[in-house]
Tab-separated table of C-alpha atoms in Angstrom:
chain	number	residue	atom	x	y	z
A	503	MET	CA	15.289	-95.553	60.311
A	504	PHE	CA	15.161	-94.087	63.837
A	505	THR	CA	18.987	-94.440	64.082
A	506	PHE	CA	19.376	-92.551	60.783
A	507	PHE	CA	17.443	-89.537	61.980
A	508	ARG	CA	19.069	-89.638	65.481
A	509	ASN	CA	22.570	-89.582	63.809
A	510	LEU	CA	21.511	-86.692	61.582
A	511	TYR	CA	20.271	-84.694	64.563
A	512	ILE	CA	23.298	-85.416	66.799
A	513	HIS	CA	25.792	-84.563	63.957
A	514	ARG	CA	23.702	-81.807	62.454
A	515	TYR	CA	26.507	-79.196	62.627
A	516	LEU	CA	28.914	-81.573	60.832
A	517	LEU	CA	26.166	-82.196	58.195
A	518	TYR	CA	25.734	-78.476	57.685
A	519	ASN	CA	29.470	-77.825	57.325
A	520	LEU	CA	30.023	-80.714	54.865
A	521	SER	CA	27.054	-79.602	52.827
A	522	ALA	CA	28.275	-76.051	52.832
A	523	ARG	CA	31.731	-77.114	51.823
A	524	GLU	CA	30.367	-79.151	48.997
A	525	ILE	CA	28.223	-76.274	47.684
A	526	LYS	CA	31.072	-73.602	47.992
A	527	SER	CA	33.922	-75.675	46.559
A	528	ARG	CA	32.091	-76.962	43.450
A	529	TYR	CA	32.142	-73.659	41.484
A	530	LYS	CA	34.902	-71.842	43.391
A	531	GLN	CA	37.247	-71.110	40.517
A	532	SER	CA	34.598	-70.770	37.736
A	533	ILE	CA	33.622	-67.426	36.214
A	534	LEU	CA	29.902	-67.995	36.172
A	535	GLY	CA	29.932	-69.852	39.557
A	536	TYR	CA	26.442	-70.885	40.712
A	537	PHE	CA	24.873	-69.792	37.418
A	538	TRP	CA	25.992	-73.150	36.016
A	539	VAL	CA	23.451	-74.737	38.270
A	540	ILE	CA	20.838	-72.973	36.261
A	541	LEU	CA	22.466	-72.990	32.913
A	542	ASN	CA	23.232	-76.698	32.716
A	543	PRO	CA	19.607	-77.999	32.949
A	544	LEU	CA	18.436	-75.084	30.871
A	545	PHE	CA	20.789	-75.926	28.001
A	546	GLN	CA	19.818	-79.622	28.339
A	547	MET	CA	16.151	-78.711	28.155
A	548	LEU	CA	16.682	-76.472	25.097
A	549	VAL	CA	18.504	-79.104	23.069
A	550	LEU	CA	15.942	-81.845	23.895
A	551	ALA	CA	13.018	-79.467	23.430
A	552	PHE	CA	14.349	-78.533	20.014
A	553	VAL	CA	14.751	-82.165	18.851
A	554	PHE	CA	11.486	-83.435	20.250
A	555	SER	CA	9.413	-80.436	19.261
A	556	PHE	CA	10.530	-79.964	15.650
A	557	PHE	CA	11.991	-83.217	14.479
A	558	ILE	CA	10.205	-85.861	16.637
A	559	LYS	CA	6.938	-84.228	17.674
A	560	ILE	CA	5.830	-85.675	20.963
A	561	PRO	CA	2.424	-84.698	22.244
A	562	THR	CA	2.380	-83.405	25.772
A	563	ALA	CA	-0.174	-83.807	28.556
A	564	PHE	CA	-1.673	-80.957	30.603
A	565	ASN	CA	-2.129	-78.556	27.661
A	566	ILE	CA	1.229	-76.832	28.239
A	567	PRO	CA	4.245	-76.077	25.990
A	568	TYR	CA	6.599	-78.999	25.555
A	569	SER	CA	9.530	-77.060	26.978
A	570	VAL	CA	7.630	-76.579	30.273
A	571	PHE	CA	6.628	-80.181	30.349
A	572	LEU	CA	10.124	-81.419	29.656
A	573	TYR	CA	11.825	-79.083	32.179
A	574	SER	CA	9.532	-80.178	34.995
A	575	GLY	CA	10.763	-83.789	34.486
A	576	LEU	CA	14.367	-82.858	33.926
A	577	LEU	CA	14.539	-81.063	37.299
A	578	SER	CA	13.512	-84.155	39.188
A	579	TRP	CA	15.660	-86.475	37.087
A	580	ASN	CA	18.769	-84.367	37.511
A	581	LEU	CA	18.211	-84.177	41.205
A	582	PHE	CA	18.015	-87.930	41.290
A	583	VAL	CA	21.040	-88.635	39.044
A	584	TYR	CA	23.359	-85.988	40.324
A	585	SER	CA	22.541	-86.862	43.995
A	586	ILE	CA	23.443	-90.544	43.445
A	587	THR	CA	26.512	-89.712	41.272
A	588	SER	CA	27.886	-87.293	43.841
A	589	ALA	CA	27.078	-89.568	46.844
A	590	THR	CA	28.563	-92.598	45.203
A	591	ASN	CA	32.028	-90.904	44.982
A	592	SER	CA	31.770	-88.999	48.243
A	593	LEU	CA	33.370	-91.550	50.529
A	594	ILE	CA	36.435	-91.706	48.296
A	595	GLU	CA	36.622	-87.950	48.134
A	596	ASN	CA	36.490	-87.719	51.922
A	597	GLU	CA	39.131	-90.307	52.473
A	598	ALA	CA	41.221	-88.229	54.937
A	599	LEU	CA	38.197	-87.432	57.034
A	600	ILE	CA	37.098	-91.083	57.182
A	601	LYS	CA	40.686	-92.236	58.395
A	602	LYS	CA	41.115	-89.488	61.008
A	603	VAL	CA	37.734	-88.876	62.628
A	604	TYR	CA	35.011	-91.168	63.742
A	605	PHE	CA	31.457	-90.108	62.950
A	606	PRO	CA	28.438	-91.891	61.274
A	607	ARG	CA	29.608	-92.176	57.668
A	608	GLU	CA	26.076	-91.625	56.343
A	609	ILE	CA	26.573	-87.953	57.163
A	610	ILE	CA	28.847	-87.770	54.084
A	611	ILE	CA	26.299	-89.402	51.880
A	612	VAL	CA	23.525	-87.124	53.101
A	613	SER	CA	25.639	-83.958	52.691
A	614	SER	CA	26.220	-84.754	49.059
A	615	VAL	CA	22.452	-85.143	48.477
A	616	VAL	CA	21.769	-81.895	50.480
A	617	ALA	CA	24.126	-80.036	48.092
A	618	LYS	CA	22.224	-81.345	45.137
A	619	ILE	CA	18.900	-80.290	46.688
A	620	TYR	CA	20.328	-76.746	46.906
A	621	ASP	CA	21.108	-76.922	43.158
A	622	PHE	CA	17.675	-78.221	42.506
A	623	LEU	CA	16.141	-75.227	44.314
A	624	LEU	CA	18.308	-72.732	42.353
A	625	ALA	CA	17.397	-74.400	39.024
A	626	SER	CA	13.721	-74.364	39.954
A	627	THR	CA	13.711	-70.555	39.766
A	628	VAL	CA	13.864	-70.913	35.935
A	629	PHE	CA	10.912	-73.157	36.048
A	630	LEU	CA	9.001	-70.691	38.105
A	631	GLY	CA	9.814	-68.156	35.421
A	632	PHE	CA	8.331	-70.483	32.726
A	633	LEU	CA	5.173	-70.820	34.668
A	634	PHE	CA	4.873	-67.071	34.992
A	635	TYR	CA	5.752	-66.406	31.307
A	636	TYR	CA	3.251	-68.912	29.889
A	637	HIS	CA	0.521	-67.966	32.468
A	638	ILE	CA	0.196	-71.531	33.691
A	639	ASN	CA	-2.156	-72.046	36.540
A	640	ILE	CA	-0.762	-74.238	39.400
A	641	SER	CA	-2.999	-77.058	40.638
A	642	SER	CA	-4.358	-77.105	44.109
A	643	LEU	CA	-2.603	-80.439	44.527
A	644	ILE	CA	0.669	-78.553	44.765
A	645	ILE	CA	0.640	-78.981	48.521
A	646	LEU	CA	1.475	-82.678	47.914
A	647	TYR	CA	4.611	-81.845	45.802
A	648	PRO	CA	7.025	-81.493	48.717
A	649	VAL	CA	5.859	-84.866	50.148
A	650	ILE	CA	6.361	-86.567	46.817
A	651	LEU	CA	9.698	-85.011	46.318
A	652	LEU	CA	10.830	-86.057	49.801
A	653	VAL	CA	9.891	-89.724	48.894
A	654	GLN	CA	12.131	-89.373	45.839
A	655	ILE	CA	14.950	-88.089	48.035
A	656	PHE	CA	14.640	-91.039	50.285
A	657	PHE	CA	14.656	-93.329	47.230
A	658	SER	CA	17.895	-91.625	46.069
A	659	LEU	CA	19.436	-91.925	49.467
A	660	GLY	CA	18.734	-95.679	49.528
A	661	ILE	CA	20.445	-96.239	46.208
A	662	SER	CA	23.241	-93.936	47.252
A	663	PHE	CA	23.974	-95.898	50.349
A	664	ILE	CA	24.299	-99.070	48.339
A	665	LEU	CA	26.405	-97.707	45.514
A	666	SER	CA	28.693	-95.651	47.700
A	667	ALA	CA	29.569	-98.655	49.829
A	668	PHE	CA	30.163	-100.947	46.945
A	669	ASN	CA	32.167	-98.375	45.121
A	670	LEU	CA	34.806	-98.443	47.793
A	671	PHE	CA	35.331	-102.098	47.131
A	672	TYR	CA	34.636	-102.194	43.389
A	673	ARG	CA	35.535	-98.905	41.630
A	674	ASP	CA	33.752	-100.126	38.513
A	675	VAL	CA	30.468	-99.204	40.058
A	676	GLN	CA	30.967	-95.440	39.178
A	677	TYR	CA	31.434	-96.326	35.529
A	678	LEU	CA	28.557	-98.734	35.383
A	679	MET	CA	26.200	-96.132	36.710
A	680	ASN	CA	26.426	-94.120	33.503
A	681	SER	CA	25.056	-97.010	31.405
A	682	ILE	CA	22.294	-97.776	33.890
A	683	PHE	CA	21.155	-94.126	34.029
A	684	LEU	CA	21.031	-93.866	30.298
A	685	VAL	CA	18.604	-96.816	30.075
A	686	TRP	CA	16.696	-95.611	33.109
A	687	PHE	CA	16.270	-92.110	31.591
A	688	TYR	CA	14.369	-93.524	28.624
A	689	LEU	CA	12.308	-95.860	30.726
A	690	THR	CA	11.073	-92.985	32.815
A	691	PRO	CA	8.431	-90.662	31.356
A	692	ILE	CA	10.533	-87.489	31.169
A	693	LEU	CA	10.674	-86.829	27.401
A	694	TYR	CA	7.117	-88.194	26.962
A	695	PRO	CA	3.919	-88.347	29.017
A	696	ILE	CA	3.061	-91.682	30.590
A	697	GLU	CA	-0.227	-91.728	28.658
A	698	LEU	CA	1.826	-92.655	25.509
A	699	VAL	CA	3.000	-95.927	27.064
A	700	PRO	CA	1.048	-98.863	25.704
A	701	GLU	CA	-1.294	-100.295	28.225
A	702	LYS	CA	0.418	-103.786	28.227
A	703	TYR	CA	3.786	-102.195	29.294
A	704	LYS	CA	2.501	-99.884	31.985
A	705	PHE	CA	3.068	-102.450	34.676
A	706	VAL	CA	6.685	-102.155	34.040
A	707	TYR	CA	6.435	-98.406	34.761
A	708	GLN	CA	4.595	-99.107	38.020
A	709	LEU	CA	7.674	-100.995	39.152
A	710	ASN	CA	9.815	-98.023	38.569
A	711	PRO	CA	9.255	-95.604	41.611
A	712	LEU	CA	10.893	-92.729	39.826
A	713	SER	CA	8.444	-93.046	36.876
A	714	VAL	CA	5.441	-92.909	39.267
A	715	LEU	CA	6.901	-90.116	41.400
A	716	ILE	CA	7.779	-87.798	38.482
A	717	ASN	CA	4.415	-88.260	36.915
A	718	ALA	CA	2.688	-87.550	40.240
A	719	GLN	CA	4.891	-84.426	40.630
A	720	ARG	CA	3.708	-83.091	37.304
A	721	ARG	CA	0.120	-83.702	38.208
A	722	THR	CA	0.500	-81.816	41.538
A	723	ILE	CA	1.843	-78.848	39.475
A	724	PHE	CA	-0.359	-78.884	36.278
A	725	GLY	CA	-3.418	-80.717	37.494
A	726	GLY	CA	-5.090	-82.740	34.606
A	727	GLY	CA	-7.018	-85.263	36.814
A	728	ASP	CA	-6.614	-86.931	40.154
A	729	LEU	CA	-3.503	-88.697	41.305
A	730	ASN	CA	-3.256	-92.388	40.948
A	731	TYR	CA	-3.011	-93.047	44.718
A	732	THR	CA	-2.603	-96.811	44.439
A	733	SER	CA	0.494	-96.528	42.187
A	734	LEU	CA	1.789	-93.647	44.380
A	735	LEU	CA	1.377	-95.770	47.478
A	736	ILE	CA	3.308	-98.600	45.859
A	737	ALA	CA	6.061	-96.182	44.807
A	738	VAL	CA	6.286	-94.777	48.335
A	739	ILE	CA	6.564	-98.361	49.870
A	740	LEU	CA	9.197	-99.383	47.368
A	741	SER	CA	11.210	-96.194	47.936
A	742	LEU	CA	11.180	-96.596	51.642
A	743	VAL	CA	12.096	-100.270	51.338
A	744	VAL	CA	15.010	-99.344	49.093
A	745	PHE	CA	16.106	-96.767	51.597
A	746	GLN	CA	15.888	-99.140	54.643
A	747	ILE	CA	17.789	-101.971	52.780
A	748	GLY	CA	20.390	-99.460	51.479
A	749	TYR	CA	20.951	-97.991	54.971
A	750	MET	CA	21.235	-101.303	56.701
A	751	LEU	CA	23.763	-102.561	54.119
A	752	PHE	CA	25.699	-99.351	54.471
A	753	LYS	CA	25.898	-99.602	58.277
A	754	LYS	CA	26.923	-103.266	57.974
A	755	LEU	CA	29.932	-102.399	55.814
A	756	GLU	CA	30.724	-99.197	57.641
A	757	GLY	CA	33.303	-100.710	59.791
A	758	LEU	CA	35.415	-101.645	56.771
A	759	PHE	CA	35.475	-98.298	55.125
A	760	ALA	CA	38.617	-96.952	56.785
A	761	ASP	CA	40.477	-100.086	55.707
A	762	VAL	CA	39.697	-99.996	52.028
A	763	VAL	CA	39.271	-96.268	51.291
């Protein structure tokens, strides 16, 4: 992990330029531009909230409107999925750069994730508007939210390192991800509170770091009881293990990237 941070520091200007290029080029020729960053999750929330508020009524935790509950989960989920999806294809998209210039290839992966963090921050402005509109008080635990979000980012990076490396050798990976994310979405308490999960199945959710992290993020925002620090600690350890394994695998295969890209 020390090598990872050292490489980021040494190549910080390259990281900045790649991230800025990613952000600027994405909506360069669109009329609404960066507004799509806000509109996409908002439309997603409106459709899901309509279905699960009127047709399939799902009780929410924290005594808040379902739309606010749902949007808080979608923000974190979209950051997770879009980061991995973008990072998985980033080595292929930067083929020319990889073949011409030597630098630690993880900079490309991190720049893709940084661009999605920027999107996340923009989309979060709508969420802040919801909190203000519904007069929702923020919990004192909110100071832990950035830490939990950072753990999620490391978890995303670990998976991104693994998938981006394998995607160079087996292009089926990018298509397989869609099916995996579809199942993962419903196995993560985004549409529903974790309290609705039967007790005998909760151990499965404890093995899903994203499930624990998103639930913890909601509790740091809305309150409603103390955090389950045992589950959170397990999620943190699993996330960091996935990051370390992903990074080691990525660095082991790095020397082959220029030959197969």
